[in-house]
């Protein structure tokens, strides 16, 4: 895959201070860097496994999960293993780690950073990690923070869109489901502000729309967004249909819970979608996409999972590999 940047536009890559040290919010990630990462993911996947198995040899990556996770944690651990590094982790860190004794996240990162070369953290509070990461001696990668952001999911979502369509610019993206608490949508929309000619269609239960501050931020960044209440109108207009789970565990009122669960993609809806449309979902799915939809070639969510592995390999290689900062071929 080629980056759309010309050589003059591309900043010097082999700088002593990497332009991205921690990956905590998509707000900190420039387009050229995301493009470079996607190109590196594509390059790594094209190589035989034996050719990439030494790239992180001798490196140790810590994983701290204060909230439940299956795929994000395993995909990071698999990415580390494929590159020949070692992952050490605390799952269910809230219960089983020193957080239970009242240790602050800032201290945890300072300590774990002594043992490791990078730390992957999933935390339940949206803002805690950004403040604490300043104290980490090693790069910190967010694996999702409460209802805030999930930057690596957005990177793999972009990579999936790029692979499926050959481009990201100019697409109509319908984001559906829980736009209030769904952190993957928050990060994806922020990432889409970096691209040209994107139209966003918002489909959500009345009480689960985008947080107002985020909607303002995205509008100020020039992202064109409109709400659509007709599912048929939204699905027939979209190139990318990004369906999400209702975050039941985060709902705060009866009003929020009232219509939750009303937005399903059913086999009968496929006829509304464009022939080249693609359905994405960060997973886990509950019942918001009927399993019979899976056999339709437009269902891209399991391909998205595989892309996540390569994207996370590229990210680790870029941040802590000895080859980080090199231009992907
Ligand atoms: C998402 C998450 O944790 O935010 N899952 C993931 O990382 N792939 C989506 C969700 O939990 O609904």
Tab-separated table of C-alpha atoms and ligand atoms in Angstrom:
chain	number	residue	atom	x	y	z
A	1	UNK	CA	0.000	0.000	0.000
A	2	UNK	CA	1.286	3.496	-0.788
A	3	UNK	CA	1.055	6.473	1.440
A	4	UNK	CA	-0.675	9.404	-0.220
A	5	UNK	CA	2.086	11.742	0.963
A	6	UNK	CA	4.744	13.071	-1.332
A	7	UNK	CA	8.322	13.015	-0.085
A	8	UNK	CA	8.252	16.762	0.622
A	9	UNK	CA	5.175	16.397	2.801
A	10	UNK	CA	6.617	13.515	4.745
A	11	UNK	CA	8.398	14.698	7.872
A	12	UNK	CA	11.832	13.274	8.616
A	13	UNK	CA	11.150	9.874	10.070
A	14	UNK	CA	14.434	8.873	11.584
A	15	UNK	CA	14.403	11.642	14.177
A	16	UNK	CA	15.931	11.130	17.602
A	17	UNK	CA	12.627	12.010	19.294
A	18	UNK	CA	9.812	10.060	17.702
A	19	UNK	CA	6.822	12.278	16.856
A	20	UNK	CA	4.474	9.902	18.648
A	21	UNK	CA	5.658	8.584	21.987
A	22	UNK	CA	2.463	7.477	23.707
A	23	UNK	CA	-0.727	6.430	21.922
A	24	UNK	CA	-3.510	7.729	24.161
A	25	UNK	CA	-5.819	9.741	21.941
A	26	UNK	CA	-6.317	9.941	18.213
A	27	UNK	CA	-6.072	13.727	18.683
A	28	UNK	CA	-2.293	13.305	18.980
A	29	UNK	CA	-1.869	11.284	15.792
A	30	UNK	CA	-1.107	13.100	12.554
A	31	UNK	CA	-2.405	11.704	9.283
A	32	UNK	CA	1.035	11.009	7.837
A	33	UNK	CA	1.877	8.916	10.895
A	34	UNK	CA	-1.346	6.909	10.608
A	35	UNK	CA	-0.675	6.390	6.898
A	36	UNK	CA	2.827	5.200	7.649
A	37	UNK	CA	1.527	2.782	10.248
A	38	UNK	CA	-1.036	1.300	7.852
A	39	UNK	CA	1.677	0.903	5.243
A	40	UNK	CA	3.874	-0.841	7.799
A	41	UNK	CA	1.018	-3.184	8.787
A	42	UNK	CA	0.574	-4.085	5.138
A	43	UNK	CA	4.274	-4.690	4.744
A	44	UNK	CA	4.566	-6.848	7.887
A	45	UNK	CA	1.656	-9.043	6.796
A	46	UNK	CA	3.297	-9.605	3.423
A	47	UNK	CA	6.384	-11.122	5.067
A	48	UNK	CA	6.678	-14.755	6.157
A	49	UNK	CA	6.239	-15.234	9.895
A	50	UNK	CA	9.862	-16.300	10.219
A	51	UNK	CA	10.982	-12.952	8.790
A	52	UNK	CA	9.275	-10.880	11.470
A	53	UNK	CA	9.892	-13.136	14.458
A	54	UNK	CA	12.990	-11.285	15.679
A	55	UNK	CA	11.848	-7.705	15.359
A	56	UNK	CA	11.022	-7.328	19.060
A	57	UNK	CA	13.433	-9.906	20.391
A	58	UNK	CA	14.593	-9.006	23.862
A	59	UNK	CA	11.724	-6.535	24.314
A	60	UNK	CA	9.161	-6.825	27.083
A	61	UNK	CA	5.671	-5.388	26.825
A	62	UNK	CA	3.492	-4.993	29.923
A	63	UNK	CA	-0.284	-5.279	29.683
A	64	UNK	CA	-2.487	-3.830	32.419
A	65	UNK	CA	-6.224	-4.326	32.017
A	66	UNK	CA	-8.414	-2.591	34.578
A	67	UNK	CA	-11.511	-3.391	32.493
A	68	UNK	CA	-12.500	-6.662	30.833
A	69	UNK	CA	-11.038	-7.464	27.437
A	70	UNK	CA	-10.598	-10.536	25.322
A	71	UNK	CA	-9.663	-9.588	21.799
A	72	UNK	CA	-7.761	-6.403	22.467
A	73	UNK	CA	-5.563	-8.057	25.056
A	74	UNK	CA	-5.035	-11.234	23.060
A	75	UNK	CA	-4.394	-9.359	19.842
A	76	UNK	CA	-1.735	-7.243	21.527
A	77	UNK	CA	-0.190	-10.311	23.121
A	78	UNK	CA	-0.293	-12.175	19.817
A	79	UNK	CA	1.306	-9.170	18.099
A	80	UNK	CA	4.128	-9.152	20.664
A	81	UNK	CA	4.602	-12.922	20.299
A	82	UNK	CA	4.665	-12.811	16.489
A	83	UNK	CA	7.421	-10.207	16.646
A	84	UNK	CA	9.449	-12.286	19.092
A	85	UNK	CA	8.901	-10.140	22.180
A	86	UNK	CA	7.547	-11.120	25.583
A	87	UNK	CA	4.243	-9.906	27.001
A	88	UNK	CA	3.707	-9.842	30.754
A	89	UNK	CA	0.442	-8.819	32.136
A	90	UNK	CA	-2.085	-8.222	34.810
A	91	UNK	CA	-5.572	-9.101	33.753
A	92	UNK	CA	-8.407	-7.815	35.909
A	93	UNK	CA	-5.859	-5.396	37.335
A	94	UNK	CA	-8.398	-3.582	39.461
A	95	UNK	CA	-8.991	-6.691	41.543
A	96	UNK	CA	-5.688	-8.505	41.327
A	97	UNK	CA	-3.036	-5.813	41.379
A	98	UNK	CA	-1.748	-3.159	43.734
A	99	UNK	CA	-4.613	-0.878	42.609
A	100	UNK	CA	-6.526	-2.808	45.224
A	101	UNK	CA	-4.100	-1.429	47.812
A	102	UNK	CA	-4.692	2.114	46.581
A	103	UNK	CA	-1.614	2.561	44.404
A	104	UNK	CA	-2.048	5.353	41.846
A	105	UNK	CA	-1.852	4.664	38.130
A	106	UNK	CA	1.029	7.103	37.922
A	107	UNK	CA	3.080	5.008	40.334
A	108	UNK	CA	2.052	1.791	38.606
A	109	UNK	CA	3.363	3.102	35.285
A	110	UNK	CA	6.621	4.287	36.823
A	111	UNK	CA	7.164	0.861	38.333
A	112	UNK	CA	6.007	-1.280	35.412
A	113	UNK	CA	8.048	0.946	33.105
A	114	UNK	CA	11.177	-0.239	34.908
A	115	UNK	CA	10.428	-3.842	33.927
A	116	UNK	CA	9.174	-3.262	30.403
A	117	UNK	CA	9.780	-1.435	27.125
A	118	UNK	CA	6.145	-0.400	26.598
A	119	UNK	CA	2.926	-0.629	28.585
A	120	UNK	CA	-0.524	-1.328	27.193
A	121	UNK	CA	-3.278	-0.117	29.495
A	122	UNK	CA	-7.042	-0.456	29.475
A	123	UNK	CA	-8.532	1.748	32.155
A	124	UNK	CA	-12.060	2.455	33.337
A	125	UNK	CA	-11.640	6.236	33.710
A	126	UNK	CA	-11.426	8.378	30.573
A	127	UNK	CA	-8.857	10.978	31.699
A	128	UNK	CA	-6.686	9.189	34.237
A	129	UNK	CA	-4.325	7.547	31.769
A	130	UNK	CA	-3.264	10.699	29.914
A	131	UNK	CA	-2.165	12.376	33.141
A	132	UNK	CA	-0.406	9.270	34.462
A	133	UNK	CA	1.398	8.470	31.192
A	134	UNK	CA	3.545	11.585	31.576
A	135	UNK	CA	5.311	9.754	34.388
A	136	UNK	CA	5.985	6.603	32.437
A	137	UNK	CA	9.593	5.983	31.428
A	138	UNK	CA	8.388	3.947	28.425
A	139	UNK	CA	5.689	4.400	25.752
A	140	UNK	CA	2.136	3.876	26.961
A	141	UNK	CA	-0.542	2.594	24.574
A	142	UNK	CA	-4.191	2.970	25.476
A	143	UNK	CA	-6.258	-0.137	24.929
A	144	UNK	CA	-9.428	1.820	25.717
A	145	UNK	CA	-10.332	4.253	28.480
A	146	UNK	CA	-13.860	4.084	29.922
A	147	UNK	CA	-16.291	5.750	27.562
A	148	UNK	CA	-13.502	8.011	26.275
A	149	UNK	CA	-11.273	6.684	23.509
A	150	UNK	CA	-9.897	3.522	21.960
A	151	UNK	CA	-7.189	4.796	19.628
A	152	UNK	CA	-5.746	1.494	18.409
A	153	UNK	CA	-9.228	0.298	17.477
A	154	UNK	CA	-9.621	3.451	15.359
A	155	UNK	CA	-6.292	2.749	13.670
A	156	UNK	CA	-7.345	-0.774	12.773
A	157	UNK	CA	-10.749	0.497	11.645
A	158	UNK	CA	-9.038	2.955	9.299
A	159	UNK	CA	-6.731	0.214	8.089
A	160	UNK	CA	-9.751	-2.000	7.379
A	161	UNK	CA	-11.496	0.781	5.438
A	162	UNK	CA	-8.297	1.423	3.490
A	163	UNK	CA	-7.932	-2.278	2.627
A	164	UNK	CA	-11.586	-2.758	1.682
A	165	UNK	CA	-11.981	0.416	-0.403
A	166	UNK	CA	-8.410	1.278	-1.375
A	167	UNK	CA	-8.967	4.746	0.121
A	168	UNK	CA	-10.518	6.567	3.060
A	169	UNK	CA	-11.092	10.030	1.559
A	170	UNK	CA	-14.505	10.723	0.084
A	171	UNK	CA	-16.435	7.922	1.810
A	172	UNK	CA	-19.801	8.119	3.548
A	173	UNK	CA	-19.527	6.495	6.962
A	174	UNK	CA	-22.605	5.556	8.979
A	175	UNK	CA	-21.863	5.063	12.679
A	176	UNK	CA	-24.624	3.213	14.481
A	177	UNK	CA	-25.562	2.184	17.983
A	178	UNK	CA	-24.303	3.629	21.249
A	179	UNK	CA	-22.558	6.807	20.187
A	180	UNK	CA	-22.630	8.214	23.697
A	181	UNK	CA	-20.571	5.635	25.553
A	182	UNK	CA	-18.995	3.763	22.643
A	183	UNK	CA	-15.346	4.775	22.773
A	184	UNK	CA	-14.493	3.125	19.463
A	185	UNK	CA	-16.820	5.529	17.639
A	186	UNK	CA	-15.325	8.507	19.468
A	187	UNK	CA	-11.843	7.596	18.308
A	188	UNK	CA	-12.930	6.670	14.789
A	189	UNK	CA	-14.707	9.980	14.244
A	190	UNK	CA	-11.696	11.902	15.526
A	191	UNK	CA	-9.529	9.918	13.130
A	192	UNK	CA	-11.863	10.660	10.216
A	193	UNK	CA	-11.381	14.406	10.733
A	194	UNK	CA	-7.908	13.854	9.294
A	195	UNK	CA	-9.341	12.766	5.935
A	196	UNK	CA	-10.968	14.696	3.098
A	197	UNK	CA	-14.566	14.667	1.894
A	198	UNK	CA	-15.948	12.345	4.571
A	199	UNK	CA	-19.689	12.371	5.241
A	200	UNK	CA	-20.839	10.921	8.541
A	201	UNK	CA	-24.356	9.653	9.188
A	202	UNK	CA	-25.262	9.191	12.849
A	203	UNK	CA	-27.858	6.541	13.727
A	204	UNK	CA	-28.590	6.116	17.414
A	205	UNK	CA	-31.296	5.799	20.049
A	206	UNK	CA	-32.512	9.237	21.123
A	207	UNK	CA	-30.631	9.217	24.444
A	208	UNK	CA	-27.389	7.713	23.111
A	209	UNK	CA	-26.122	10.338	20.679
A	210	UNK	CA	-22.577	11.708	20.627
A	211	UNK	CA	-21.492	13.601	23.754
A	212	UNK	CA	-22.063	17.293	23.053
A	213	UNK	CA	-18.468	18.350	23.607
A	214	UNK	CA	-17.265	15.738	21.137
A	215	UNK	CA	-19.889	16.719	18.553
A	216	UNK	CA	-18.706	20.334	18.845
A	217	UNK	CA	-15.064	19.336	18.552
A	218	UNK	CA	-15.723	17.258	15.435
A	219	UNK	CA	-17.789	19.993	13.809
A	220	UNK	CA	-15.040	22.523	14.564
A	221	UNK	CA	-12.555	20.158	12.903
A	222	UNK	CA	-14.732	20.294	9.775
A	223	UNK	CA	-16.298	16.816	9.901
A	224	UNK	CA	-19.649	16.800	8.067
A	225	UNK	CA	-22.178	14.922	10.190
A	226	UNK	CA	-25.931	14.491	10.124
A	227	UNK	CA	-28.351	12.390	12.112
A	228	UNK	CA	-30.638	10.000	10.258
A	229	UNK	CA	-33.643	8.374	11.901
A	230	UNK	CA	-34.592	6.140	8.992
A	231	UNK	CA	-32.458	3.009	9.049
A	232	UNK	CA	-33.216	2.378	5.391
A	233	UNK	CA	-32.097	5.866	4.373
A	234	UNK	CA	-28.879	5.549	6.395
A	235	UNK	CA	-27.953	2.069	5.204
A	236	UNK	CA	-28.663	2.850	1.565
A	237	UNK	CA	-26.504	6.000	1.606
A	238	UNK	CA	-23.453	4.566	3.392
A	239	UNK	CA	-20.232	3.098	2.063
A	240	UNK	CA	-19.058	2.062	5.535
A	241	UNK	CA	-21.618	0.906	8.099
A	242	UNK	CA	-19.963	0.895	11.512
A	243	UNK	CA	-22.295	-0.905	13.882
A	244	UNK	CA	-21.624	-0.946	17.631
A	245	UNK	CA	-22.866	-2.632	20.751
A	246	UNK	CA	-25.019	-0.786	23.268
A	247	UNK	CA	-22.699	-0.355	26.258
A	248	UNK	CA	-25.212	-1.778	28.723
A	249	UNK	CA	-22.694	-1.677	31.552
A	250	UNK	CA	-22.288	2.108	31.162
A	251	UNK	CA	-25.930	3.192	30.782
A	252	UNK	CA	-26.943	5.568	33.541
A	253	UNK	CA	-30.690	6.077	33.306
A	254	UNK	CA	-33.927	4.369	32.418
A	255	UNK	CA	-34.230	6.804	29.523
A	256	UNK	CA	-30.903	5.620	28.081
A	257	UNK	CA	-31.919	1.997	28.508
A	258	UNK	CA	-35.385	2.509	27.007
A	259	UNK	CA	-34.610	2.269	23.302
A	260	UNK	CA	-31.300	0.482	23.657
A	261	UNK	CA	-31.365	-2.630	21.544
A	262	UNK	CA	-33.631	-1.225	18.843
A	263	UNK	CA	-30.960	-0.930	16.166
A	264	UNK	CA	-30.259	-4.286	14.609
A	265	UNK	CA	-28.806	-5.158	11.230
A	266	UNK	CA	-30.869	-8.070	9.937
A	267	UNK	CA	-30.452	-10.151	6.763
A	268	UNK	CA	-33.431	-8.332	5.211
A	269	UNK	CA	-31.560	-5.026	5.507
A	270	UNK	CA	-28.767	-6.167	3.206
A	271	UNK	CA	-30.841	-5.340	0.135
A	272	UNK	CA	-30.832	-1.662	1.152
A	273	UNK	CA	-27.038	-1.510	1.196
A	274	UNK	CA	-24.868	-0.534	-1.755
A	275	UNK	CA	-23.225	-3.492	-3.515
A	276	UNK	CA	-19.780	-2.269	-2.473
A	277	UNK	CA	-20.778	-1.250	1.091
A	278	UNK	CA	-18.891	-2.752	4.023
A	279	UNK	CA	-20.163	-3.551	7.505
A	280	UNK	CA	-17.641	-3.069	10.310
A	281	UNK	CA	-18.024	-3.751	14.025
A	282	UNK	CA	-15.336	-3.507	16.719
A	283	UNK	CA	-16.780	-6.645	18.394
A	284	UNK	CA	-17.879	-8.117	20.720
A	285	UNK	CA	-21.257	-8.402	19.034
A	286	UNK	CA	-24.320	-9.134	21.117
A	287	UNK	CA	-27.389	-9.133	18.876
A	288	UNK	CA	-26.961	-5.928	16.896
A	289	UNK	CA	-25.865	-7.824	13.764
A	290	UNK	CA	-27.779	-11.010	12.997
A	291	UNK	CA	-25.365	-13.950	12.518
A	292	UNK	CA	-26.875	-14.700	9.090
A	293	UNK	CA	-25.405	-11.406	7.888
A	294	UNK	CA	-21.907	-12.876	8.372
A	295	UNK	CA	-21.916	-14.823	5.091
A	296	UNK	CA	-22.513	-11.695	3.012
A	297	UNK	CA	-19.188	-10.555	1.488
A	298	UNK	CA	-19.958	-7.031	2.695
A	299	UNK	CA	-19.587	-8.199	6.304
A	300	UNK	CA	-16.010	-7.157	7.040
A	301	UNK	CA	-15.865	-7.505	10.830
A	302	UNK	CA	-13.888	-10.725	10.972
A	303	UNK	CA	-11.408	-9.383	8.422
A	304	UNK	CA	-11.215	-6.340	10.705
A	305	UNK	CA	-10.042	-8.606	13.556
A	306	UNK	CA	-7.176	-9.932	11.446
A	307	UNK	CA	-6.224	-6.428	10.366
A	308	UNK	CA	-6.041	-5.516	14.057
A	309	UNK	CA	-3.296	-8.054	14.622
A	310	UNK	CA	-1.090	-6.613	11.864
A	311	UNK	CA	-1.845	-3.045	12.808
A	312	UNK	CA	-0.850	-3.694	16.417
A	313	UNK	CA	2.319	-5.434	15.247
A	314	UNK	CA	3.131	-2.340	13.202
A	315	UNK	CA	2.418	-0.085	16.163
A	316	UNK	CA	4.696	-1.979	18.540
A	317	UNK	CA	7.406	-2.208	15.914
A	318	UNK	CA	7.138	1.506	15.302
A	319	UNK	CA	7.210	2.529	18.969
A	320	UNK	CA	9.772	0.146	20.425
A	321	UNK	CA	11.263	-1.906	17.624
A	322	UNK	CA	14.860	-1.268	16.638
A	323	UNK	CA	13.489	-0.451	13.208
A	324	UNK	CA	10.930	2.083	14.457
A	325	UNK	CA	10.767	5.233	12.391
A	326	UNK	CA	11.955	3.560	9.231
A	327	UNK	CA	9.860	4.159	6.164
A	328	UNK	CA	7.741	1.130	5.371
A	329	UNK	CA	8.490	-0.238	1.938
B	1	LIG	C1	-14.716	-2.518	22.137
B	1	LIG	C2	-14.249	-1.846	23.393
B	1	LIG	O1	-13.717	-2.488	24.291
B	1	LIG	O2	-14.404	-0.643	23.441
B	1	LIG	N1	-14.162	-3.752	21.930
B	1	LIG	C3	-12.897	-3.853	21.412
B	1	LIG	O3	-11.929	-3.388	21.962
B	1	LIG	N2	-12.772	-4.462	20.237
B	1	LIG	C4	-16.157	-2.448	21.911
B	1	LIG	C5	-17.103	-2.826	22.986
B	1	LIG	O4	-16.748	-3.199	24.104
B	1	LIG	O5	-18.291	-2.744	22.692
